[in-house]
Amino acid sequence: AGIARQARADGGYARVALAGAWWCPFDGRVDPGQVMGFVEETMEAGPNELSITDVIGHAQPWEVRSLLTKICDKYPGVVSAHFHDTQALGLSNAVAALEAGVRIFDS
């Protein structure tokens, strides 16, 4: 959060990524409440963009839609998403994110 705050203060673009927002390769399913806590803490620093990622490609479209709707409703216009196609759900998850309000994607 401190780096994002400093980047903004210096006129830079601050993009923060929350990796493994749905599934952790070590601990399994990630609690959406915990993710929202991280999101809220991160957004206090005022980044230009917040990337929510599924780095191991295990998220299901219904999980993506649910979490990203909550985040986009609270922080519209700054949320981006990143998905992997490990289980052939990358495109379906991108569509779910789009339906939830995400308009920025990276690959």
mmCIF file with all atom_site columns, N, CA, C and O in Angstrom, residues 13 15-16 18 22 36 39 43 47-53 64 67-83 97-98 100-106:
data_model
loop_
_atom_site.group_PDB
_atom_site.id
_atom_site.type_symbol
_atom_site.label_atom_id
_atom_site.label_alt_id
_atom_site.label_comp_id
_atom_site.label_asym_id
_atom_site.label_entity_id
_atom_site.label_seq_id
_atom_site.pdbx_PDB_ins_code
_atom_site.Cartn_x
_atom_site.Cartn_y
_atom_site.Cartn_z
_atom_site.occupancy
_atom_site.B_iso_or_equiv
_atom_site.pdbx_formal_charge
_atom_site.auth_seq_id
_atom_site.auth_comp_id
_atom_site.auth_asym_id
_atom_site.auth_atom_id
_atom_site.pdbx_PDB_model_num
ATOM 1   N N  . TYR A 1 13  ? 1.507   5.823   -12.098 1.00 0.00 ? 13  TYR A N  1
ATOM 2   C CA . TYR A 1 13  ? 0.333   4.973   -12.204 1.00 0.00 ? 13  TYR A CA 1
ATOM 3   C C  . TYR A 1 13  ? 0.549   3.780   -11.281 1.00 0.00 ? 13  TYR A C  1
ATOM 4   O O  . TYR A 1 13  ? 1.537   3.046   -11.439 1.00 0.00 ? 13  TYR A O  1
ATOM 5   N N  . ARG A 1 15  ? -0.675  0.219   -10.006 1.00 0.00 ? 15  ARG A N  1
ATOM 6   C CA . ARG A 1 15  ? -1.518  -0.949  -10.270 1.00 0.00 ? 15  ARG A CA 1
ATOM 7   C C  . ARG A 1 15  ? -1.146  -2.010  -9.244  1.00 0.00 ? 15  ARG A C  1
ATOM 8   O O  . ARG A 1 15  ? 0.008   -2.433  -9.169  1.00 0.00 ? 15  ARG A O  1
ATOM 9   N N  . VAL A 1 16  ? -2.123  -2.436  -8.471  1.00 0.00 ? 16  VAL A N  1
ATOM 10  C CA . VAL A 1 16  ? -1.892  -3.443  -7.436  1.00 0.00 ? 16  VAL A CA 1
ATOM 11  C C  . VAL A 1 16  ? -2.638  -4.715  -7.833  1.00 0.00 ? 16  VAL A C  1
ATOM 12  O O  . VAL A 1 16  ? -3.799  -4.660  -8.249  1.00 0.00 ? 16  VAL A O  1
ATOM 13  N N  . LEU A 1 18  ? -3.960  -8.525  -6.631  1.00 0.00 ? 18  LEU A N  1
ATOM 14  C CA . LEU A 1 18  ? -4.222  -9.497  -5.571  1.00 0.00 ? 18  LEU A CA 1
ATOM 15  C C  . LEU A 1 18  ? -4.230  -10.872 -6.233  1.00 0.00 ? 18  LEU A C  1
ATOM 16  O O  . LEU A 1 18  ? -5.170  -11.231 -6.943  1.00 0.00 ? 18  LEU A O  1
ATOM 17  N N  . TRP A 1 22  ? -9.253  -16.479 -5.579  1.00 0.00 ? 22  TRP A N  1
ATOM 18  C CA . TRP A 1 22  ? -10.265 -17.515 -5.399  1.00 0.00 ? 22  TRP A CA 1
ATOM 19  C C  . TRP A 1 22  ? -9.681  -18.811 -4.844  1.00 0.00 ? 22  TRP A C  1
ATOM 20  O O  . TRP A 1 22  ? -10.311 -19.464 -4.032  1.00 0.00 ? 22  TRP A O  1
ATOM 21  N N  . MET A 1 36  ? -12.119 -9.512  0.382   1.00 0.00 ? 36  MET A N  1
ATOM 22  C CA . MET A 1 36  ? -12.710 -8.169  0.503   1.00 0.00 ? 36  MET A CA 1
ATOM 23  C C  . MET A 1 36  ? -11.932 -7.335  1.517   1.00 0.00 ? 36  MET A C  1
ATOM 24  O O  . MET A 1 36  ? -11.757 -6.128  1.325   1.00 0.00 ? 36  MET A O  1
ATOM 25  N N  . VAL A 1 39  ? -8.933  -6.161  -0.285  1.00 0.00 ? 39  VAL A N  1
ATOM 26  C CA . VAL A 1 39  ? -9.338  -5.136  -1.257  1.00 0.00 ? 39  VAL A CA 1
ATOM 27  C C  . VAL A 1 39  ? -9.530  -3.796  -0.563  1.00 0.00 ? 39  VAL A C  1
ATOM 28  O O  . VAL A 1 39  ? -9.016  -2.764  -1.012  1.00 0.00 ? 39  VAL A O  1
ATOM 29  N N  . MET A 1 43  ? -7.357  -0.500  -1.270  1.00 0.00 ? 43  MET A N  1
ATOM 30  C CA . MET A 1 43  ? -7.975  0.682   -1.867  1.00 0.00 ? 43  MET A CA 1
ATOM 31  C C  . MET A 1 43  ? -7.796  1.935   -1.015  1.00 0.00 ? 43  MET A C  1
ATOM 32  O O  . MET A 1 43  ? -7.875  3.050   -1.532  1.00 0.00 ? 43  MET A O  1
ATOM 33  N N  . PRO A 1 47  ? -4.835  3.158   -5.251  1.00 0.00 ? 47  PRO A N  1
ATOM 34  C CA . PRO A 1 47  ? -4.211  2.801   -6.525  1.00 0.00 ? 47  PRO A CA 1
ATOM 35  C C  . PRO A 1 47  ? -5.090  3.202   -7.709  1.00 0.00 ? 47  PRO A C  1
ATOM 36  O O  . PRO A 1 47  ? -6.307  3.326   -7.557  1.00 0.00 ? 47  PRO A O  1
ATOM 37  N N  . ASN A 1 48  ? -4.480  3.375   -8.864  1.00 0.00 ? 48  ASN A N  1
ATOM 38  C CA . ASN A 1 48  ? -5.240  3.661   -10.079 1.00 0.00 ? 48  ASN A CA 1
ATOM 39  C C  . ASN A 1 48  ? -6.026  2.440   -10.529 1.00 0.00 ? 48  ASN A C  1
ATOM 40  O O  . ASN A 1 48  ? -7.095  2.568   -11.136 1.00 0.00 ? 48  ASN A O  1
ATOM 41  N N  . GLU A 1 49  ? -5.471  1.260   -10.266 1.00 0.00 ? 49  GLU A N  1
ATOM 42  C CA . GLU A 1 49  ? -6.069  0.025   -10.746 1.00 0.00 ? 49  GLU A CA 1
ATOM 43  C C  . GLU A 1 49  ? -5.836  -1.089  -9.731  1.00 0.00 ? 49  GLU A C  1
ATOM 44  O O  . GLU A 1 49  ? -4.772  -1.171  -9.127  1.00 0.00 ? 49  GLU A O  1
ATOM 45  N N  . LEU A 1 50  ? -6.837  -1.932  -9.567  1.00 0.00 ? 50  LEU A N  1
ATOM 46  C CA . LEU A 1 50  ? -6.737  -3.096  -8.692  1.00 0.00 ? 50  LEU A CA 1
ATOM 47  C C  . LEU A 1 50  ? -7.033  -4.330  -9.517  1.00 0.00 ? 50  LEU A C  1
ATOM 48  O O  . LEU A 1 50  ? -8.150  -4.499  -10.011 1.00 0.00 ? 50  LEU A O  1
ATOM 49  N N  . SER A 1 51  ? -6.038  -5.184  -9.697  1.00 0.00 ? 51  SER A N  1
ATOM 50  C CA . SER A 1 51  ? -6.192  -6.398  -10.491 1.00 0.00 ? 51  SER A CA 1
ATOM 51  C C  . SER A 1 51  ? -6.503  -7.576  -9.566  1.00 0.00 ? 51  SER A C  1
ATOM 52  O O  . SER A 1 51  ? -5.750  -7.871  -8.643  1.00 0.00 ? 51  SER A O  1
ATOM 53  N N  . ILE A 1 52  ? -7.611  -8.230  -9.837  1.00 0.00 ? 52  ILE A N  1
ATOM 54  C CA . ILE A 1 52  ? -8.019  -9.420  -9.088  1.00 0.00 ? 52  ILE A CA 1
ATOM 55  C C  . ILE A 1 52  ? -7.682  -10.614 -9.977  1.00 0.00 ? 52  ILE A C  1
ATOM 56  O O  . ILE A 1 52  ? -8.149  -10.697 -11.112 1.00 0.00 ? 52  ILE A O  1
ATOM 57  N N  . THR A 1 53  ? -6.873  -11.524 -9.453  1.00 0.00 ? 53  THR A N  1
ATOM 58  C CA . THR A 1 53  ? -6.334  -12.571 -10.320 1.00 0.00 ? 53  THR A CA 1
ATOM 59  C C  . THR A 1 53  ? -6.643  -13.988 -9.852  1.00 0.00 ? 53  THR A C  1
ATOM 60  O O  . THR A 1 53  ? -6.771  -14.267 -8.666  1.00 0.00 ? 53  THR A O  1
ATOM 61  N N  . VAL A 1 64  ? -16.313 -16.146 -9.716  1.00 0.00 ? 64  VAL A N  1
ATOM 62  C CA . VAL A 1 64  ? -15.773 -14.916 -10.292 1.00 0.00 ? 64  VAL A CA 1
ATOM 63  C C  . VAL A 1 64  ? -16.838 -13.827 -10.289 1.00 0.00 ? 64  VAL A C  1
ATOM 64  O O  . VAL A 1 64  ? -16.608 -12.708 -9.834  1.00 0.00 ? 64  VAL A O  1
ATOM 65  N N  . LEU A 1 67  ? -17.728 -12.580 -6.531  1.00 0.00 ? 67  LEU A N  1
ATOM 66  C CA . LEU A 1 67  ? -16.715 -11.735 -5.884  1.00 0.00 ? 67  LEU A CA 1
ATOM 67  C C  . LEU A 1 67  ? -16.529 -10.416 -6.625  1.00 0.00 ? 67  LEU A C  1
ATOM 68  O O  . LEU A 1 67  ? -16.506 -9.346  -6.014  1.00 0.00 ? 67  LEU A O  1
ATOM 69  N N  . LEU A 1 68  ? -16.412 -10.487 -7.948  1.00 0.00 ? 68  LEU A N  1
ATOM 70  C CA . LEU A 1 68  ? -16.146 -9.267  -8.701  1.00 0.00 ? 68  LEU A CA 1
ATOM 71  C C  . LEU A 1 68  ? -17.330 -8.314  -8.717  1.00 0.00 ? 68  LEU A C  1
ATOM 72  O O  . LEU A 1 68  ? -17.135 -7.099  -8.790  1.00 0.00 ? 68  LEU A O  1
ATOM 73  N N  . THR A 1 69  ? -18.546 -8.821  -8.606  1.00 0.00 ? 69  THR A N  1
ATOM 74  C CA . THR A 1 69  ? -19.704 -7.928  -8.493  1.00 0.00 ? 69  THR A CA 1
ATOM 75  C C  . THR A 1 69  ? -19.594 -7.108  -7.212  1.00 0.00 ? 69  THR A C  1
ATOM 76  O O  . THR A 1 69  ? -19.806 -5.892  -7.227  1.00 0.00 ? 69  THR A O  1
ATOM 77  N N  . LYS A 1 70  ? -19.244 -7.762  -6.118  1.00 0.00 ? 70  LYS A N  1
ATOM 78  C CA . LYS A 1 70  ? -19.087 -7.048  -4.840  1.00 0.00 ? 70  LYS A CA 1
ATOM 79  C C  . LYS A 1 70  ? -17.998 -5.984  -4.935  1.00 0.00 ? 70  LYS A C  1
ATOM 80  O O  . LYS A 1 70  ? -18.167 -4.853  -4.470  1.00 0.00 ? 70  LYS A O  1
ATOM 81  N N  . ILE A 1 71  ? -16.877 -6.346  -5.532  1.00 0.00 ? 71  ILE A N  1
ATOM 82  C CA . ILE A 1 71  ? -15.757 -5.416  -5.618  1.00 0.00 ? 71  ILE A CA 1
ATOM 83  C C  . ILE A 1 71  ? -16.084 -4.261  -6.567  1.00 0.00 ? 71  ILE A C  1
ATOM 84  O O  . ILE A 1 71  ? -15.850 -3.097  -6.239  1.00 0.00 ? 71  ILE A O  1
ATOM 85  N N  . CYS A 1 72  ? -16.622 -4.573  -7.740  1.00 0.00 ? 72  CYS A N  1
ATOM 86  C CA . CYS A 1 72  ? -16.937 -3.530  -8.722  1.00 0.00 ? 72  CYS A CA 1
ATOM 87  C C  . CYS A 1 72  ? -18.040 -2.596  -8.234  1.00 0.00 ? 72  CYS A C  1
ATOM 88  O O  . CYS A 1 72  ? -18.018 -1.401  -8.555  1.00 0.00 ? 72  CYS A O  1
ATOM 89  N N  . ASP A 1 73  ? -18.995 -3.124  -7.482  1.00 0.00 ? 73  ASP A N  1
ATOM 90  C CA . ASP A 1 73  ? -20.044 -2.267  -6.928  1.00 0.00 ? 73  ASP A CA 1
ATOM 91  C C  . ASP A 1 73  ? -19.457 -1.243  -5.963  1.00 0.00 ? 73  ASP A C  1
ATOM 92  O O  . ASP A 1 73  ? -19.893 -0.103  -5.913  1.00 0.00 ? 73  ASP A O  1
ATOM 93  N N  . LYS A 1 74  ? -18.471 -1.674  -5.202  1.00 0.00 ? 74  LYS A N  1
ATOM 94  C CA . LYS A 1 74  ? -17.869 -0.792  -4.204  1.00 0.00 ? 74  LYS A CA 1
ATOM 95  C C  . LYS A 1 74  ? -16.798 0.124   -4.801  1.00 0.00 ? 74  LYS A C  1
ATOM 96  O O  . LYS A 1 74  ? -16.627 1.257   -4.351  1.00 0.00 ? 74  LYS A O  1
ATOM 97  N N  . TYR A 1 75  ? -16.076 -0.368  -5.814  1.00 0.00 ? 75  TYR A N  1
ATOM 98  C CA . TYR A 1 75  ? -14.965 0.385   -6.414  1.00 0.00 ? 75  TYR A CA 1
ATOM 99  C C  . TYR A 1 75  ? -15.090 0.369   -7.947  1.00 0.00 ? 75  TYR A C  1
ATOM 100 O O  . TYR A 1 75  ? -14.272 -0.242  -8.637  1.00 0.00 ? 75  TYR A O  1
ATOM 101 N N  . PRO A 1 76  ? -16.091 1.027   -8.496  1.00 0.00 ? 76  PRO A N  1
ATOM 102 C CA . PRO A 1 76  ? -16.291 0.986   -9.950  1.00 0.00 ? 76  PRO A CA 1
ATOM 103 C C  . PRO A 1 76  ? -15.169 1.688   -10.714 1.00 0.00 ? 76  PRO A C  1
ATOM 104 O O  . PRO A 1 76  ? -14.614 2.683   -10.255 1.00 0.00 ? 76  PRO A O  1
ATOM 105 N N  . GLY A 1 77  ? -14.840 1.103   -11.863 1.00 0.00 ? 77  GLY A N  1
ATOM 106 C CA . GLY A 1 77  ? -13.897 1.744   -12.774 1.00 0.00 ? 77  GLY A CA 1
ATOM 107 C C  . GLY A 1 77  ? -12.430 1.517   -12.513 1.00 0.00 ? 77  GLY A C  1
ATOM 108 O O  . GLY A 1 77  ? -11.603 1.949   -13.316 1.00 0.00 ? 77  GLY A O  1
ATOM 109 N N  . VAL A 1 78  ? -12.072 0.862   -11.423 1.00 0.00 ? 78  VAL A N  1
ATOM 110 C CA . VAL A 1 78  ? -10.645 0.650   -11.142 1.00 0.00 ? 78  VAL A CA 1
ATOM 111 C C  . VAL A 1 78  ? -10.258 -0.825  -11.107 1.00 0.00 ? 78  VAL A C  1
ATOM 112 O O  . VAL A 1 78  ? -9.078  -1.151  -10.987 1.00 0.00 ? 78  VAL A O  1
ATOM 113 N N  . VAL A 1 79  ? -11.224 -1.706  -11.237 1.00 0.00 ? 79  VAL A N  1
ATOM 114 C CA . VAL A 1 79  ? -10.969 -3.139  -11.095 1.00 0.00 ? 79  VAL A CA 1
ATOM 115 C C  . VAL A 1 79  ? -10.606 -3.763  -12.441 1.00 0.00 ? 79  VAL A C  1
ATOM 116 O O  . VAL A 1 79  ? -11.291 -3.555  -13.442 1.00 0.00 ? 79  VAL A O  1
ATOM 117 N N  . SER A 1 80  ? -9.519  -4.525  -12.436 1.00 0.00 ? 80  SER A N  1
ATOM 118 C CA . SER A 1 80  ? -9.155  -5.314  -13.608 1.00 0.00 ? 80  SER A CA 1
ATOM 119 C C  . SER A 1 80  ? -9.106  -6.783  -13.197 1.00 0.00 ? 80  SER A C  1
ATOM 120 O O  . SER A 1 80  ? -9.159  -7.100  -12.007 1.00 0.00 ? 80  SER A O  1
ATOM 121 N N  . ALA A 1 81  ? -9.005  -7.652  -14.188 1.00 0.00 ? 81  ALA A N  1
ATOM 122 C CA . ALA A 1 81  ? -8.994  -9.085  -13.891 1.00 0.00 ? 81  ALA A CA 1
ATOM 123 C C  . ALA A 1 81  ? -7.955  -9.792  -14.757 1.00 0.00 ? 81  ALA A C  1
ATOM 124 O O  . ALA A 1 81  ? -7.639  -9.356  -15.863 1.00 0.00 ? 81  ALA A O  1
ATOM 125 N N  . HIS A 1 82  ? -7.459  -10.898 -14.217 1.00 0.00 ? 82  HIS A N  1
ATOM 126 C CA . HIS A 1 82  ? -6.461  -11.722 -14.895 1.00 0.00 ? 82  HIS A CA 1
ATOM 127 C C  . HIS A 1 82  ? -6.812  -13.187 -14.607 1.00 0.00 ? 82  HIS A C  1
ATOM 128 O O  . HIS A 1 82  ? -6.970  -13.564 -13.451 1.00 0.00 ? 82  HIS A O  1
ATOM 129 N N  . PHE A 1 83  ? -6.937  -13.982 -15.667 1.00 0.00 ? 83  PHE A N  1
ATOM 130 C CA . PHE A 1 83  ? -7.309  -15.384 -15.511 1.00 0.00 ? 83  PHE A CA 1
ATOM 131 C C  . PHE A 1 83  ? -6.350  -16.292 -16.268 1.00 0.00 ? 83  PHE A C  1
ATOM 132 O O  . PHE A 1 83  ? -5.780  -15.897 -17.278 1.00 0.00 ? 83  PHE A O  1
ATOM 133 N N  . ALA A 1 97  ? -16.534 -11.968 -15.387 1.00 0.00 ? 97  ALA A N  1
ATOM 134 C CA . ALA A 1 97  ? -15.973 -10.710 -14.881 1.00 0.00 ? 97  ALA A CA 1
ATOM 135 C C  . ALA A 1 97  ? -16.578 -9.516  -15.617 1.00 0.00 ? 97  ALA A C  1
ATOM 136 O O  . ALA A 1 97  ? -16.903 -8.498  -14.998 1.00 0.00 ? 97  ALA A O  1
ATOM 137 N N  . LEU A 1 98  ? -16.739 -9.643  -16.915 1.00 0.00 ? 98  LEU A N  1
ATOM 138 C CA . LEU A 1 98  ? -17.357 -8.583  -17.705 1.00 0.00 ? 98  LEU A CA 1
ATOM 139 C C  . LEU A 1 98  ? -18.791 -8.327  -17.222 1.00 0.00 ? 98  LEU A C  1
ATOM 140 O O  . LEU A 1 98  ? -19.204 -7.176  -17.040 1.00 0.00 ? 98  LEU A O  1
ATOM 141 N N  . ALA A 1 100 ? -19.857 -8.798  -14.316 1.00 0.00 ? 100 ALA A N  1
ATOM 142 C CA . ALA A 1 100 ? -19.779 -8.226  -12.967 1.00 0.00 ? 100 ALA A CA 1
ATOM 143 C C  . ALA A 1 100 ? -19.387 -6.755  -12.978 1.00 0.00 ? 100 ALA A C  1
ATOM 144 O O  . ALA A 1 100 ? -19.496 -6.093  -11.945 1.00 0.00 ? 100 ALA A O  1
ATOM 145 N N  . GLY A 1 101 ? -18.919 -6.261  -14.126 1.00 0.00 ? 101 GLY A N  1
ATOM 146 C CA . GLY A 1 101 ? -18.562 -4.852  -14.211 1.00 0.00 ? 101 GLY A CA 1
ATOM 147 C C  . GLY A 1 101 ? -17.116 -4.555  -14.524 1.00 0.00 ? 101 GLY A C  1
ATOM 148 O O  . GLY A 1 101 ? -16.722 -3.408  -14.642 1.00 0.00 ? 101 GLY A O  1
ATOM 149 N N  . VAL A 1 102 ? -16.283 -5.579  -14.639 1.00 0.00 ? 102 VAL A N  1
ATOM 150 C CA . VAL A 1 102 ? -14.877 -5.378  -14.978 1.00 0.00 ? 102 VAL A CA 1
ATOM 151 C C  . VAL A 1 102 ? -14.778 -4.953  -16.449 1.00 0.00 ? 102 VAL A C  1
ATOM 152 O O  . VAL A 1 102 ? -15.419 -5.537  -17.308 1.00 0.00 ? 102 VAL A O  1
ATOM 153 N N  . ARG A 1 103 ? -13.956 -3.936  -16.708 1.00 0.00 ? 103 ARG A N  1
ATOM 154 C CA . ARG A 1 103 ? -13.748 -3.467  -18.070 1.00 0.00 ? 103 ARG A CA 1
ATOM 155 C C  . ARG A 1 103 ? -12.279 -3.442  -18.466 1.00 0.00 ? 103 ARG A C  1
ATOM 156 O O  . ARG A 1 103 ? -11.935 -3.058  -19.570 1.00 0.00 ? 103 ARG A O  1
ATOM 157 N N  . ILE A 1 104 ? -11.412 -3.862  -17.554 1.00 0.00 ? 104 ILE A N  1
ATOM 158 C CA . ILE A 1 104 ? -9.976  -3.906  -17.823 1.00 0.00 ? 104 ILE A CA 1
ATOM 159 C C  . ILE A 1 104 ? -9.512  -5.346  -17.608 1.00 0.00 ? 104 ILE A C  1
ATOM 160 O O  . ILE A 1 104 ? -9.752  -5.930  -16.552 1.00 0.00 ? 104 ILE A O  1
ATOM 161 N N  . PHE A 1 105 ? -8.857  -5.906  -18.618 1.00 0.00 ? 105 PHE A N  1
ATOM 162 C CA . PHE A 1 105 ? -8.338  -7.271  -18.523 1.00 0.00 ? 105 PHE A CA 1
ATOM 163 C C  . PHE A 1 105 ? -6.884  -7.277  -18.958 1.00 0.00 ? 105 PHE A C  1
ATOM 164 O O  . PHE A 1 105 ? -6.491  -6.516  -19.827 1.00 0.00 ? 105 PHE A O  1
ATOM 165 N N  . ASP A 1 106 ? -6.089  -8.142  -18.348 1.00 0.00 ? 106 ASP A N  1
ATOM 166 C CA . ASP A 1 106 ? -4.732  -8.322  -18.836 1.00 0.00 ? 106 ASP A CA 1
ATOM 167 C C  . ASP A 1 106 ? -4.498  -9.788  -19.133 1.00 0.00 ? 106 ASP A C  1
ATOM 168 O O  . ASP A 1 106 ? -5.233  -10.652 -18.658 1.00 0.00 ? 106 ASP A O  1
#
